[in-house]
Amino acid sequence: EAGVTQFPSHSVIEKGQTVTLRCDPISGHDNLYWYRRVMGKEIKFLLHFVKESKQDESGMPNNRFLAERTGGTYSTLKVQPAELEDSGVYFCASSQAPPGTGEKLFFGSGTQLSVL
Amino acid sequence: KQEVTQIPAALSVPEGENLVLNCSFTDSAIYNLQWFRQDPGKGLTSLLLIQSSQREQTSGRLNASLDKSSGRSTLYIAASQPGDSATYLCAVVEYGNKLVFGAGTILRVKS
C-alpha cells in the first residue's frame, strides 16, 4: 500500500513568488491534514479536510495560504505571495477517521520550503 | 492554550541501555496522546497511541505511559539499539482533532 506522498520534496523560491505544494493521501482516507514546522519551532496544525470539505482551518496563518482538495482526493497548499517567515517543512497526513477516535495518522515525508 | 514540553531535548546513550523520554502537557482535556518517531528527511511514524482512559501501551521494546491528571507521559525504550537513533515526538490530540506537538527529543544510540 502506498503511503502519503508529497511533492516537491524541496522548493526554493524568492520572496513574493508563488509556490504550490501537493499531497496525495493514502487511498480511501477521507481525513487529510496539513501541518508545518518553521525553524526552531514545534510542528503546528494548519488545517483539516474531511473529503473535499474544510473541517477546520483555524491554523492557517493568514490569507496568503490557500488549501484545496477538489474531489476529495489529493490536496494542494498554495502560498501566494511567499514571505521569508513561510520557510519550513510542510507535512501532510491522512487517516480513515479523525485522530480523536484513536485512529493513527500517516504522515508524508514533507516539503522543505525555503523562501529567499 | 495547550502546550507540550519534551525533556530532554537531546540524549546520547551507549547501545543496550534502557532509557526514558518525558513529555508533559498543560491541559488534561485530551482525546489521546501519541508518540512518533522521525528519521532525518523522512515523515513521522506513529509508534504508540494511548487513549485518555488508558494508562499505558506496549509495542515490542517500547512502552508508553500516560498520567492524564498530572499531564505527563513517558516513553520507555528497553535495550536501546543504534537503529533507535531518531527524533521522538510526543503529541496530544485535543477536542477538535488537532495534534499539538512537543519540540521532540533527539536520541543518539552509540554502538
XYZ file of C-alpha atoms in Angstrom:
227
model
C 0.000 0.000 0.000
C 1.386 3.385 -0.989
C 1.907 5.871 1.810
C 1.222 9.587 1.880
C 3.106 11.222 -0.963
C 4.200 14.832 -1.034
C 5.924 16.804 -3.741
C 8.082 18.545 -4.323
C 10.381 17.330 -1.576
C 12.240 20.639 -1.700
C 11.322 24.049 -3.080
C 13.476 27.165 -3.129
C 11.735 30.377 -4.196
C 12.217 34.093 -3.840
C 10.121 36.297 -1.632
C 6.984 37.367 -3.446
C 6.761 34.296 -5.660
C 4.034 31.665 -5.559
C 4.529 28.037 -4.569
C 2.094 25.138 -4.664
C 2.641 22.041 -2.569
C 0.832 18.810 -3.324
C -0.220 15.910 -1.126
C -1.596 12.545 -2.195
C -3.135 10.782 0.806
C -3.467 7.051 1.288
C -6.283 5.783 -0.905
C -9.566 5.676 0.956
C -8.529 8.121 3.673
C -11.225 10.775 3.942
C -9.300 12.834 6.500
C -6.361 14.907 5.285
C -4.293 17.326 7.364
C -1.607 19.898 6.767
C 0.981 20.673 9.435
C 4.193 22.667 9.295
C 7.367 23.157 11.271
C 9.051 26.518 10.935
C 12.651 26.963 12.017
C 13.228 26.169 15.660
C 9.563 25.677 16.465
C 7.223 22.766 17.080
C 5.133 21.171 14.361
C 1.875 23.146 14.165
C -1.542 22.302 12.769
C -2.686 24.201 9.678
C -5.946 22.620 8.564
C -8.074 19.504 8.311
C -10.152 18.267 5.360
C -12.883 15.671 5.505
C -13.265 14.574 1.923
C -13.384 17.851 -0.019
C -14.675 19.987 2.859
C -12.538 22.079 5.191
C -13.362 20.791 8.661
C -11.012 23.121 10.499
C -8.712 25.773 9.063
C -8.007 27.574 12.305
C -4.258 27.023 11.988
C -3.846 28.772 8.651
C -1.583 31.750 9.401
C -3.112 34.293 7.014
C -4.885 34.724 3.692
C -1.698 34.159 1.705
C -2.284 30.459 2.275
C -4.938 28.603 0.276
C -5.643 24.888 0.583
C -7.875 22.892 -1.710
C -8.938 19.290 -2.017
C -11.012 19.046 -5.144
C -12.876 15.770 -5.480
C -11.750 14.660 -2.065
C -8.557 13.051 -3.325
C -5.255 14.932 -3.455
C -4.773 18.308 -1.823
C -2.774 21.388 -2.706
C -1.459 24.139 -0.476
C -0.641 27.381 -2.255
C 1.353 30.197 -0.733
C 0.945 33.481 -2.593
C 2.950 35.656 -2.224
C 5.565 33.788 -0.193
C 7.329 35.602 2.647
C 10.589 34.779 4.412
C 8.778 33.543 7.530
C 6.971 30.887 5.471
C 10.189 28.857 5.254
C 9.929 25.478 6.952
C 8.808 21.903 6.431
C 5.206 21.340 5.397
C 3.801 17.935 6.314
C 0.672 16.283 5.048
C -1.042 13.452 6.905
C -4.088 11.296 6.310
C -6.307 8.913 8.226
C -9.522 6.955 7.770
C -11.087 8.532 10.853
C -10.131 11.609 12.920
C -7.323 11.146 15.477
C -9.690 11.678 18.365
C -11.234 8.290 17.605
C -7.911 6.593 18.235
C -7.066 6.324 14.562
C -3.373 6.768 13.766
C -2.224 9.422 11.347
C 0.085 8.563 8.473
C 2.497 11.349 7.569
C 4.259 12.149 4.329
C 7.968 12.980 4.194
C 7.244 16.680 3.965
C 8.141 19.521 1.625
C 11.099 21.649 2.677
C 10.233 25.203 1.601
C 12.947 27.843 1.538
C 11.959 31.445 0.783
C 14.953 33.653 -0.020
C -3.823 27.056 25.234
C -2.291 23.583 25.197
C 1.475 23.407 25.489
C 3.533 20.238 25.177
C 7.057 20.035 26.561
C 9.577 17.275 25.994
C 12.594 16.601 28.143
C 15.449 16.113 27.441
C 15.910 17.954 24.152
C 18.719 15.582 23.236
C 20.063 12.348 24.640
C 23.092 10.226 23.802
C 23.404 6.733 25.275
C 25.514 3.628 24.676
C 23.899 0.670 22.971
C 21.994 -1.632 25.308
C 20.905 0.999 27.788
C 17.315 1.398 28.871
C 16.067 4.974 28.574
C 13.102 7.190 29.323
C 11.815 10.146 27.337
C 9.479 12.563 29.052
C 6.505 14.543 27.803
C 4.270 16.927 29.726
C 1.153 18.823 28.675
C -0.732 21.672 30.284
C -4.388 20.846 29.555
C -5.702 17.405 30.532
C -8.745 17.692 28.212
C -7.331 15.397 25.550
C -8.633 12.500 23.492
C -5.348 10.652 23.410
C -1.581 11.004 23.312
C 0.654 9.748 20.563
C 4.385 9.117 20.285
C 6.029 9.468 16.888
C 9.457 8.793 15.509
C 11.068 10.936 12.792
C 14.172 9.911 10.886
C 16.162 12.614 9.043
C 14.429 13.625 5.809
C 11.520 11.320 6.487
C 7.980 11.734 7.695
C 6.642 10.950 11.140
C 5.947 7.330 12.007
C 3.363 6.604 14.684
C 4.834 4.422 17.440
C 2.214 4.236 20.167
C -1.188 5.768 20.831
C -2.644 5.905 24.346
C -6.317 6.724 24.744
C -7.169 9.174 27.526
C -8.797 6.339 29.503
C -5.702 4.126 29.297
C -2.589 4.110 31.448
C -0.072 2.520 29.094
C 0.607 0.872 25.761
C 3.384 -1.500 24.748
C 4.885 -2.412 21.410
C 7.985 -4.573 21.383
C 10.760 -2.780 23.269
C 8.649 0.375 23.621
C 6.329 1.178 26.493
C 4.421 4.430 26.827
C 2.583 5.534 29.936
C 0.016 8.266 30.462
C -0.975 10.070 33.643
C -3.653 12.430 32.394
C -4.343 14.037 35.765
C -0.750 15.179 36.165
C -0.295 15.912 32.455
C 2.617 13.545 31.938
C 3.652 10.754 29.624
C 6.837 8.739 29.353
C 8.253 6.639 26.553
C 10.457 3.818 27.802
C 12.841 2.168 25.346
C 14.398 -1.073 26.506
C 17.786 -2.366 25.383
C 18.419 0.532 23.009
C 19.994 -0.108 19.608
C 21.746 2.188 17.107
C 18.696 1.832 14.852
C 16.645 3.596 17.530
C 18.526 6.824 16.796
C 15.935 9.370 15.640
C 13.847 12.282 16.861
C 10.970 11.232 19.098
C 7.901 13.451 19.177
C 5.029 13.495 21.621
C 1.642 14.882 20.555
C -1.685 15.230 22.320
C -4.955 15.127 20.434
C -7.296 17.855 21.604
C -11.023 18.105 21.204
C -11.259 19.346 17.629
C -8.964 16.571 16.445
C -5.805 18.656 16.218
C -2.455 17.271 17.247
C -0.379 19.553 19.457
C 3.279 18.552 19.275
C 6.232 18.935 21.560
C 9.583 20.027 20.161
C 10.959 16.488 20.270
C 13.879 14.606 21.802
C 16.836 13.830 19.570
C 18.122 10.396 20.531
C 21.504 9.020 19.574
C 22.404 5.438 20.466
C 26.117 4.782 20.149
C 27.420 1.366 19.100
